[in-house]
Amino acid sequence: MILHQIEALKAIGVTEVVLAINYQPEVMLNFLKDFETKLGIKISCSQETEPLGTAGPLALARDKLIDDSGEPFFVLNSDVISEYPLNQMIAFHKSHGGEASIMVTKVDEPSKYGVVVMEESTGQVEKFVEKPKVFVGNKINAGIYLLNPSVLDRIELKPTSIEKETFPKIASEKLLYAMVLPGFWMDIGQPKDYITGLRLYLDSLRRNKPSKLATGSHIVGNVLVHESAKIGEGCLIGPDVAIGPGCVVESGVRLSRCTVMRGVRIKKHACISSSIIGWHSTVGQWARVENMTILGEDVHVCDEVYSNGGVVLPHKEIKASILKPEIVM
């Protein structure tokens, strides 16, 4: 997900990305190291020794964010996905002349979120209402911001919320503007959101870059297959499936609404739906994996085993069926 964001930033001319990380930054940086050269973008890390909320990390990374240009910088929550219309956001930010721009997205149930109340014609934000009991609007913060360097002067180096403390202050001075996000948006907080996010992403590919999607008599709906993956005879794949690099799908396999990550082998006649299959795992012959089953890295599901919503930690072998959703340590 972070890579999608970094690619979108690179595409509009961003040259440096700073990751605000509290826990095990080396894991993320090791993953991104290859892409630094591939994409030609500088990726560094600002590590918090204590959690600083959503605004504190900006104060911590202040020296990395300020240069002599006075140009604004983007801030993205790494758990949201969208089509990242960042060029439009730059144009919007320049046009209103305020101090900060935020993306907002329309939702069906605004009472679950903090609602952004704004002037429709100009986008000027009037106020924020946290989990409103009565309807005040249906636009919520989408977690993508474009901020002038002066915003950093408002943030102290301590645990601070940008949504609850910094933005309301800027809004009260009539310097905060909101742009409605075109296209899809999803907050990926849980595995089931990941599967929903995959569906929305594949829908978006179908509209904008249909040539990237797989075609053929064995494909149903939107399916993304890495060029290095191998798919056997008589399979039925889709809708809403992503198959990663180096995967082997043997003959007669049925896949729907699932992600199959790098290096996975799915053996003959297995059936997988609404699940996430982690890196380098195997699913045995005639096995059935469904109902938000999540396999961590290097998990081996034996032949004819059934998993109903099992969440399996890495490096496990599953010899017996998992009949109800549970965590397998």
Coordinates of N, CA and C in Angstrom, one line a residue, residues 18 93 148 178 305:
V18 N 9.5 10.7 3.5 CA 9.9 10.5 4.8 C 8.8 9.6 5.5
H93 N -4.8 23.6 -4.1 CA -4.1 24.3 -3.0 C -3.6 25.7 -3.5
N148 N 1.3 23.9 3.8 CA 2.4 24.9 3.8 C 3.4 24.7 4.9
A178 N -11.0 22.1 1.8 CA -11.1 20.7 1.5 C -11.5 20.5 0.1
V305 N -7.8 -30.2 3.8 CA -8.1 -29.5 5.0 C -9.1 -28.3 4.7

